[in-house]
Amino acid sequence: MMNTAAQTAWETPVVCRVEVDLSGWLEQLTGNSDWEVYDESEDENYMSFAMRHGRQQAEVTLYHNGYATVDVDGESLFDGSLTTRTSHCAHLSYYHAENGELITLN
């Protein structure tokens, strides 16, 4: 039997915020540093960043559900969930949706 406090915790709406060092992540994936963002677009489901390093072109798409894709010169370098395990350049924070209070995970 689940106690009421634990059940309530699972039913509470939570917002996950992902912060990504895009240039650092592309350096991790490609070995090339100093990537620059030259364009970005946003949709209700994702944010997309066009980046370049010399003649190399990259597109990084960060979906609001935590999924991400990275294509460099038309080749897929990453396609999956973005977590601190998949990239040391990502930092995830969780907040209570109703009051914005930070949730600390153990």
Tab-separated table of N, CA, C and O in Angstrom:
chain	number	residue	atom	x	y	z
A	1	MET	N	0.838	-1.177	0.000
A	1	MET	CA	0.000	0.000	0.000
A	1	MET	C	0.890	1.250	0.000
A	1	MET	O	1.822	1.374	0.776
A	2	MET	N	0.617	2.184	-0.877
A	2	MET	CA	1.405	3.416	-0.997
A	2	MET	C	0.859	4.453	-0.028
A	2	MET	O	-0.355	4.628	0.073
A	3	ASN	N	1.771	5.146	0.673
A	3	ASN	CA	1.270	6.173	1.586
A	3	ASN	C	0.816	7.392	0.791
A	3	ASN	O	1.209	7.607	-0.339
A	4	THR	N	-0.026	8.197	1.419
A	4	THR	CA	-0.638	9.339	0.738
A	4	THR	C	0.389	10.376	0.294
A	4	THR	O	0.285	10.924	-0.799
A	5	ALA	N	1.419	10.654	1.084
A	5	ALA	CA	2.436	11.650	0.727
A	5	ALA	C	3.192	11.233	-0.522
A	5	ALA	O	3.441	12.039	-1.415
A	6	ALA	N	3.564	9.953	-0.615
A	6	ALA	CA	4.286	9.468	-1.795
A	6	ALA	C	3.399	9.516	-3.028
A	6	ALA	O	3.844	9.887	-4.113
A	7	GLN	N	2.130	9.148	-2.874
A	7	GLN	CA	1.197	9.181	-4.003
A	7	GLN	C	1.004	10.615	-4.482
A	7	GLN	O	1.012	10.881	-5.682
A	8	THR	N	0.858	11.563	-3.546
A	8	THR	CA	0.686	12.972	-3.909
A	8	THR	C	1.917	13.493	-4.646
A	8	THR	O	1.808	14.241	-5.604
A	9	ALA	N	3.125	13.080	-4.213
A	9	ALA	CA	4.352	13.521	-4.869
A	9	ALA	C	4.385	13.089	-6.331
A	9	ALA	O	4.848	13.829	-7.196
A	10	TRP	N	3.902	11.901	-6.641
A	10	TRP	CA	3.900	11.411	-8.020
A	10	TRP	C	2.847	12.108	-8.869
A	10	TRP	O	2.939	12.124	-10.084
A	11	GLU	N	1.855	12.699	-8.263
A	11	GLU	CA	0.780	13.365	-9.001
A	11	GLU	C	1.026	14.860	-9.180
A	11	GLU	O	0.284	15.528	-9.882
A	12	THR	N	2.067	15.394	-8.555
A	12	THR	CA	2.366	16.818	-8.622
A	12	THR	C	3.014	17.159	-9.954
A	12	THR	O	3.988	16.517	-10.345
A	13	PRO	N	2.489	18.163	-10.686
A	13	PRO	CA	3.101	18.552	-11.961
A	13	PRO	C	4.505	19.127	-11.748
A	13	PRO	O	4.739	19.913	-10.838
A	14	VAL	N	5.445	18.696	-12.595
A	14	VAL	CA	6.839	19.107	-12.491
A	14	VAL	C	7.296	19.653	-13.840
A	14	VAL	O	6.928	19.136	-14.888
A	15	VAL	N	8.114	20.694	-13.791
A	15	VAL	CA	8.719	21.273	-14.989
A	15	VAL	C	10.203	20.925	-14.959
A	15	VAL	O	10.867	21.104	-13.938
A	16	CYS	N	10.717	20.411	-16.074
A	16	CYS	CA	12.138	20.124	-16.191
A	16	CYS	C	12.755	21.194	-17.094
A	16	CYS	O	12.257	21.462	-18.181
A	17	ARG	N	13.838	21.782	-16.626
A	17	ARG	CA	14.550	22.786	-17.408
A	17	ARG	C	15.933	22.230	-17.741
A	17	ARG	O	16.652	21.756	-16.858
A	18	VAL	N	16.292	22.274	-19.011
A	18	VAL	CA	17.589	21.777	-19.447
A	18	VAL	C	18.419	22.966	-19.930
A	18	VAL	O	17.966	23.746	-20.758
A	19	GLU	N	19.606	23.090	-19.376
A	19	GLU	CA	20.550	24.103	-19.835
A	19	GLU	C	21.691	23.367	-20.520
A	19	GLU	O	22.225	22.400	-19.978
A	20	VAL	N	22.032	23.814	-21.731
A	20	VAL	CA	23.048	23.117	-22.520
A	20	VAL	C	24.089	24.113	-23.015
A	20	VAL	O	23.749	25.150	-23.575
A	21	ASP	N	25.337	23.768	-22.822
A	21	ASP	CA	26.447	24.511	-23.415
A	21	ASP	C	26.572	23.977	-24.849
A	21	ASP	O	27.217	22.959	-25.082
A	22	LEU	N	25.897	24.632	-25.800
A	22	LEU	CA	25.829	24.124	-27.173
A	22	LEU	C	27.203	23.994	-27.813
A	22	LEU	O	27.518	22.971	-28.426
A	23	SER	N	28.050	25.011	-27.683
A	23	SER	CA	29.384	24.959	-28.282
A	23	SER	C	30.205	23.830	-27.658
A	23	SER	O	30.885	23.079	-28.357
A	24	GLY	N	30.109	23.690	-26.341
A	24	GLY	CA	30.825	22.624	-25.656
A	24	GLY	C	30.326	21.249	-26.058
A	24	GLY	O	31.112	20.302	-26.207
A	25	TRP	N	29.018	21.118	-26.240
A	25	TRP	CA	28.442	19.841	-26.642
A	25	TRP	C	28.908	19.460	-28.047
A	25	TRP	O	29.293	18.332	-28.316
A	26	LEU	N	28.888	20.437	-28.975
A	26	LEU	CA	29.361	20.148	-30.330
A	26	LEU	C	30.859	19.829	-30.330
A	26	LEU	O	31.310	18.987	-31.104
A	27	GLU	N	31.619	20.465	-29.449
A	27	GLU	CA	33.033	20.117	-29.337
A	27	GLU	C	33.175	18.670	-28.844
A	27	GLU	O	34.011	17.911	-29.344
A	28	GLN	N	32.338	18.282	-27.882
A	28	GLN	CA	32.355	16.908	-27.378
A	28	GLN	C	32.024	15.917	-28.499
A	28	GLN	O	32.646	14.864	-28.606
A	29	LEU	N	31.064	16.264	-29.357
A	29	LEU	CA	30.629	15.347	-30.424
A	29	LEU	C	31.562	15.324	-31.633
A	29	LEU	O	31.700	14.300	-32.295
A	30	THR	N	32.191	16.474	-31.943
A	30	THR	CA	32.973	16.575	-33.185
A	30	THR	C	34.476	16.693	-32.977
A	30	THR	O	35.240	16.470	-33.917
A	31	GLY	N	34.887	17.127	-31.787
A	31	GLY	CA	36.306	17.375	-31.551
A	31	GLY	C	36.741	18.772	-31.961
A	31	GLY	O	37.895	19.136	-31.789
A	32	ASN	N	35.831	19.559	-32.522
A	32	ASN	CA	36.142	20.929	-32.953
A	32	ASN	C	35.556	21.937	-31.972
A	32	ASN	O	34.390	21.845	-31.620
A	33	SER	N	36.363	22.902	-31.564
A	33	SER	CA	35.885	23.916	-30.621
A	33	SER	C	35.441	25.178	-31.347
A	33	SER	O	35.587	25.299	-32.563
A	34	ASP	N	34.911	26.112	-30.586
A	34	ASP	CA	34.519	27.443	-31.072
A	34	ASP	C	33.361	27.426	-32.065
A	34	ASP	O	33.362	28.163	-33.057
A	35	TRP	N	32.347	26.601	-31.818
A	35	TRP	CA	31.129	26.639	-32.626
A	35	TRP	C	30.363	27.897	-32.278
A	35	TRP	O	30.359	28.336	-31.132
A	36	GLU	N	29.722	28.488	-33.271
A	36	GLU	CA	28.921	29.682	-33.010
A	36	GLU	C	27.492	29.492	-33.504
A	36	GLU	O	27.255	28.861	-34.537
A	37	VAL	N	26.555	30.036	-32.737
A	37	VAL	CA	25.146	30.025	-33.128
A	37	VAL	C	24.925	31.202	-34.073
A	37	VAL	O	25.275	32.329	-33.756
A	38	TYR	N	24.362	30.930	-35.254
A	38	TYR	CA	24.078	32.037	-36.172
A	38	TYR	C	22.591	32.191	-36.470
A	38	TYR	O	22.181	33.174	-37.089
A	39	ASP	N	21.779	31.250	-36.001
A	39	ASP	CA	20.337	31.385	-36.177
A	39	ASP	C	19.651	30.458	-35.178
A	39	ASP	O	20.213	29.434	-34.784
A	40	GLU	N	18.460	30.839	-34.766
A	40	GLU	CA	17.681	29.975	-33.893
A	40	GLU	C	16.201	30.174	-34.182
A	40	GLU	O	15.783	31.234	-34.656
A	41	SER	N	15.449	29.123	-33.930
A	41	SER	CA	13.997	29.202	-34.111
A	41	SER	C	13.342	28.414	-32.990
A	41	SER	O	13.949	27.522	-32.390
A	42	GLU	N	12.094	28.781	-32.724
A	42	GLU	CA	11.374	28.132	-31.639
A	42	GLU	C	9.977	27.768	-32.095
A	42	GLU	O	9.346	28.489	-32.861
A	43	ASP	N	9.526	26.639	-31.626
A	43	ASP	CA	8.199	26.121	-31.901
A	43	ASP	C	7.600	25.767	-30.542
A	43	ASP	O	8.313	25.767	-29.544
A	44	GLU	N	6.345	25.442	-30.493
A	44	GLU	CA	5.770	25.067	-29.205
A	44	GLU	C	6.357	23.759	-28.675
A	44	GLU	O	6.282	23.471	-27.494
A	45	ASN	N	7.003	22.965	-29.521
A	45	ASN	CA	7.550	21.674	-29.109
A	45	ASN	C	9.074	21.614	-29.020
A	45	ASN	O	9.613	20.657	-28.485
A	46	TYR	N	9.784	22.590	-29.571
A	46	TYR	CA	11.247	22.512	-29.600
A	46	TYR	C	11.886	23.872	-29.829
A	46	TYR	O	11.227	24.832	-30.199
A	47	MET	N	13.216	23.901	-29.620
A	47	MET	CA	14.061	25.033	-30.014
A	47	MET	C	15.136	24.461	-30.921
A	47	MET	O	15.691	23.397	-30.641
A	48	SER	N	15.434	25.156	-32.008
A	48	SER	CA	16.424	24.679	-32.961
A	48	SER	C	17.488	25.758	-33.154
A	48	SER	O	17.170	26.947	-33.235
A	49	PHE	N	18.749	25.317	-33.206
A	49	PHE	CA	19.875	26.238	-33.335
A	49	PHE	C	20.718	25.844	-34.542
A	49	PHE	O	21.132	24.701	-34.671
A	50	ALA	N	20.956	26.808	-35.433
A	50	ALA	CA	21.870	26.607	-36.558
A	50	ALA	C	23.231	27.117	-36.105
A	50	ALA	O	23.351	28.237	-35.608
A	51	MET	N	24.238	26.263	-36.257
A	51	MET	CA	25.572	26.610	-35.773
A	51	MET	C	26.602	26.352	-36.863
A	51	MET	O	26.344	25.600	-37.798
A	52	ARG	N	27.774	26.980	-36.699
A	52	ARG	CA	28.836	26.756	-37.680
A	52	ARG	C	30.198	26.806	-37.007
A	52	ARG	O	30.397	27.447	-35.985
A	53	HIS	N	31.096	26.092	-37.651
A	53	HIS	CA	32.512	26.080	-37.273
A	53	HIS	C	33.264	26.063	-38.593
A	53	HIS	O	33.331	25.030	-39.266
A	54	GLY	N	33.780	27.215	-39.010
A	54	GLY	CA	34.393	27.303	-40.339
A	54	GLY	C	33.354	26.964	-41.391
A	54	GLY	O	32.300	27.574	-41.448
A	55	ARG	N	33.619	25.930	-42.199
A	55	ARG	CA	32.678	25.524	-43.249
A	55	ARG	C	31.682	24.473	-42.769
A	55	ARG	O	30.766	24.124	-43.484
A	56	GLN	N	31.898	23.944	-41.570
A	56	GLN	CA	30.962	22.944	-41.036
A	56	GLN	C	29.690	23.620	-40.555
A	56	GLN	O	29.731	24.678	-39.941
A	57	GLN	N	28.565	22.988	-40.848
A	57	GLN	CA	27.251	23.474	-40.450
A	57	GLN	C	26.610	22.436	-39.536
A	57	GLN	O	26.688	21.236	-39.808
A	58	ALA	N	25.966	22.894	-38.485
A	58	ALA	CA	25.300	21.984	-37.563
A	58	ALA	C	23.901	22.499	-37.254
A	58	ALA	O	23.654	23.707	-37.269
A	59	GLU	N	23.006	21.565	-36.973
A	59	GLU	CA	21.675	21.905	-36.488
A	59	GLU	C	21.438	21.116	-35.213
A	59	GLU	O	21.542	19.890	-35.193
A	60	VAL	N	21.165	21.845	-34.132
A	60	VAL	CA	20.874	21.240	-32.840
A	60	VAL	C	19.415	21.536	-32.535
A	60	VAL	O	18.995	22.691	-32.536
A	61	THR	N	18.634	20.485	-32.276
A	61	THR	CA	17.231	20.650	-31.933
A	61	THR	C	17.001	20.071	-30.545
A	61	THR	O	17.295	18.908	-30.299
A	62	LEU	N	16.504	20.919	-29.657
A	62	LEU	CA	16.200	20.528	-28.283
A	62	LEU	C	14.687	20.530	-28.115
A	62	LEU	O	14.053	21.586	-28.176
A	63	TYR	N	14.118	19.355	-27.932
A	63	TYR	CA	12.674	19.227	-27.747
A	63	TYR	C	12.330	19.453	-26.285
A	63	TYR	O	13.121	19.139	-25.395
A	64	HIS	N	11.146	19.987	-26.028
A	64	HIS	CA	10.736	20.309	-24.668
A	64	HIS	C	10.537	19.066	-23.804
A	64	HIS	O	10.479	19.169	-22.589
A	65	ASN	N	10.479	17.902	-24.404
A	65	ASN	CA	10.314	16.669	-23.629
A	65	ASN	C	11.658	16.043	-23.236
A	65	ASN	O	11.700	14.954	-22.682
A	66	GLY	N	12.784	16.718	-23.547
A	66	GLY	CA	14.101	16.217	-23.168
A	66	GLY	C	14.827	15.483	-24.278
A	66	GLY	O	15.983	15.095	-24.123
A	67	TYR	N	14.184	15.309	-25.409
A	67	TYR	CA	14.792	14.637	-26.554
A	67	TYR	C	15.620	15.661	-27.332
A	67	TYR	O	15.312	16.849	-27.331
A	68	ALA	N	16.660	15.209	-28.002
A	68	ALA	CA	17.502	16.129	-28.770
A	68	ALA	C	18.075	15.434	-29.994
A	68	ALA	O	18.242	14.212	-29.998
A	69	THR	N	18.351	16.228	-31.022
A	69	THR	CA	19.044	15.726	-32.206
A	69	THR	C	20.158	16.710	-32.564
A	69	THR	O	20.022	17.914	-32.357
A	70	VAL	N	21.241	16.161	-33.093
A	70	VAL	CA	22.348	16.977	-33.576
A	70	VAL	C	22.773	16.413	-34.926
A	70	VAL	O	23.106	15.234	-35.038
A	71	ASP	N	22.734	17.261	-35.949
A	71	ASP	CA	23.201	16.898	-37.287
A	71	ASP	C	24.331	17.854	-37.661
A	71	ASP	O	24.200	19.060	-37.495
A	72	VAL	N	25.423	17.288	-38.171
A	72	VAL	CA	26.547	18.097	-38.649
A	72	VAL	C	26.798	17.717	-40.100
A	72	VAL	O	27.023	16.541	-40.410
A	73	ASP	N	26.699	18.722	-40.968
A	73	ASP	CA	26.874	18.512	-42.410
A	73	ASP	C	26.012	17.353	-42.914
A	73	ASP	O	26.467	16.514	-43.698
A	74	GLY	N	24.770	17.283	-42.426
A	74	GLY	CA	23.821	16.269	-42.883
A	74	GLY	C	23.967	14.904	-42.231
A	74	GLY	O	23.199	13.992	-42.501
A	75	GLU	N	24.945	14.734	-41.337
A	75	GLU	CA	25.157	13.449	-40.663
A	75	GLU	C	24.654	13.544	-39.226
A	75	GLU	O	24.998	14.470	-38.492
A	76	SER	N	23.840	12.571	-38.815
A	76	SER	CA	23.314	12.545	-37.462
A	76	SER	C	24.415	12.124	-36.478
A	76	SER	O	24.981	11.048	-36.601
A	77	LEU	N	24.712	13.017	-35.506
A	77	LEU	CA	25.707	12.699	-34.483
A	77	LEU	C	25.078	12.357	-33.146
A	77	LEU	O	25.705	11.728	-32.302
A	78	PHE	N	23.836	12.789	-32.925
A	78	PHE	CA	23.136	12.490	-31.689
A	78	PHE	C	21.646	12.459	-31.976
A	78	PHE	O	21.123	13.327	-32.658
A	79	ASP	N	20.967	11.465	-31.420
A	79	ASP	CA	19.523	11.324	-31.582
A	79	ASP	C	19.026	10.542	-30.372
A	79	ASP	O	19.120	9.321	-30.337
A	80	GLY	N	18.570	11.264	-29.342
A	80	GLY	CA	18.138	10.577	-28.132
A	80	GLY	C	17.804	11.548	-27.023
A	80	GLY	O	17.695	12.753	-27.228
A	81	SER	N	17.654	11.015	-25.827
A	81	SER	CA	17.335	11.824	-24.650
A	81	SER	C	18.581	12.547	-24.169
A	81	SER	O	19.647	11.953	-24.038
A	82	LEU	N	18.432	13.818	-23.913
A	82	LEU	CA	19.540	14.626	-23.426
A	82	LEU	C	19.512	14.607	-21.903
A	82	LEU	O	18.573	15.102	-21.285
A	83	THR	N	20.509	14.012	-21.314
A	83	THR	CA	20.646	13.952	-19.856
A	83	THR	C	22.096	14.223	-19.506
A	83	THR	O	22.958	14.305	-20.387
A	84	THR	N	22.357	14.331	-18.223
A	84	THR	CA	23.739	14.525	-17.793
A	84	THR	C	24.564	13.278	-18.095
A	84	THR	O	25.783	13.361	-18.197
A	85	ARG	N	23.919	12.114	-18.277
A	85	ARG	CA	24.651	10.899	-18.657
A	85	ARG	C	25.064	10.918	-20.121
A	85	ARG	O	26.079	10.363	-20.479
A	86	THR	N	24.252	11.523	-20.989
A	86	THR	CA	24.575	11.538	-22.418
A	86	THR	C	25.455	12.723	-22.796
A	86	THR	O	26.045	12.718	-23.868
A	87	SER	N	25.534	13.739	-21.933
A	87	SER	CA	26.408	14.881	-22.209
A	87	SER	C	26.775	15.589	-20.913
A	87	SER	O	25.888	15.960	-20.142
A	88	HIS	N	28.068	15.786	-20.703
A	88	HIS	CA	28.495	16.549	-19.527
A	88	HIS	C	28.214	18.047	-19.715
A	88	HIS	O	28.412	18.831	-18.794
A	89	CYS	N	27.731	18.436	-20.874
A	89	CYS	CA	27.417	19.836	-21.168
A	89	CYS	C	25.961	20.180	-20.866
A	89	CYS	O	25.525	21.300	-21.086
A	90	ALA	N	25.188	19.206	-20.369
A	90	ALA	CA	23.776	19.425	-20.053
A	90	ALA	C	23.580	19.467	-18.543
A	90	ALA	O	24.187	18.703	-17.803
A	91	HIS	N	22.735	20.382	-18.108
A	91	HIS	CA	22.379	20.484	-16.695
A	91	HIS	C	20.854	20.505	-16.610
A	91	HIS	O	20.214	21.349	-17.235
A	92	LEU	N	20.290	19.563	-15.877
A	92	LEU	CA	18.850	19.470	-15.725
A	92	LEU	C	18.435	19.960	-14.345
A	92	LEU	O	19.084	19.640	-13.343
A	93	SER	N	17.367	20.749	-14.290
A	93	SER	CA	16.794	21.225	-13.036
A	93	SER	C	15.299	20.939	-13.073
A	93	SER	O	14.672	21.018	-14.132
A	94	TYR	N	14.736	20.630	-11.914
A	94	TYR	CA	13.315	20.310	-11.814
A	94	TYR	C	12.645	21.298	-10.865
A	94	TYR	O	13.189	21.640	-9.825
A	95	TYR	N	11.429	21.741	-11.254
A	95	TYR	CA	10.700	22.740	-10.485
A	95	TYR	C	9.248	22.310	-10.321
A	95	TYR	O	8.682	21.656	-11.200
A	96	HIS	N	8.630	22.708	-9.198
A	96	HIS	CA	7.196	22.504	-9.027
A	96	HIS	C	6.485	23.414	-10.032
A	96	HIS	O	6.764	24.621	-10.090
A	97	ALA	N	5.593	22.851	-10.829
A	97	ALA	CA	4.911	23.622	-11.868
A	97	ALA	C	4.013	24.707	-11.271
A	97	ALA	O	3.845	25.767	-11.862
A	98	GLU	N	3.459	24.452	-10.108
A	98	GLU	CA	2.508	25.409	-9.541
A	98	GLU	C	3.149	26.623	-8.897
A	98	GLU	O	2.624	27.721	-8.967
A	99	ASN	N	4.325	26.449	-8.259
A	99	ASN	CA	4.917	27.585	-7.543
A	99	ASN	C	6.342	27.926	-8.004
A	99	ASN	O	6.937	28.875	-7.497
A	100	GLY	N	6.914	27.157	-8.908
A	100	GLY	CA	8.254	27.435	-9.413
A	100	GLY	C	9.384	27.073	-8.473
A	100	GLY	O	10.547	27.339	-8.757
A	101	GLU	N	9.084	26.429	-7.344
A	101	GLU	CA	10.088	26.067	-6.362
A	101	GLU	C	10.974	24.922	-6.890
A	101	GLU	O	10.485	23.947	-7.447
A	102	LEU	N	12.283	25.069	-6.694
A	102	LEU	CA	13.246	24.073	-7.128
A	102	LEU	C	13.050	22.769	-6.367
A	102	LEU	O	12.835	22.762	-5.159
A	103	ILE	N	13.122	21.650	-7.092
A	103	ILE	CA	13.028	20.321	-6.483
A	103	ILE	C	14.436	19.740	-6.463
A	103	ILE	O	15.110	19.695	-7.474
A	104	THR	N	14.878	19.322	-5.293
A	104	THR	CA	16.189	18.704	-5.153
A	104	THR	C	15.995	17.192	-5.141
A	104	THR	O	15.237	16.665	-4.334
A	105	LEU	N	16.670	16.506	-6.063
A	105	LEU	CA	16.562	15.059	-6.145
A	105	LEU	C	17.699	14.413	-5.360
A	105	LEU	O	18.826	14.873	-5.404
A	106	ASN	N	17.385	13.346	-4.683
A	106	ASN	CA	18.410	12.589	-3.930
A	106	ASN	C	18.973	11.486	-4.770
A	106	ASN	O	18.374	10.869	-5.522
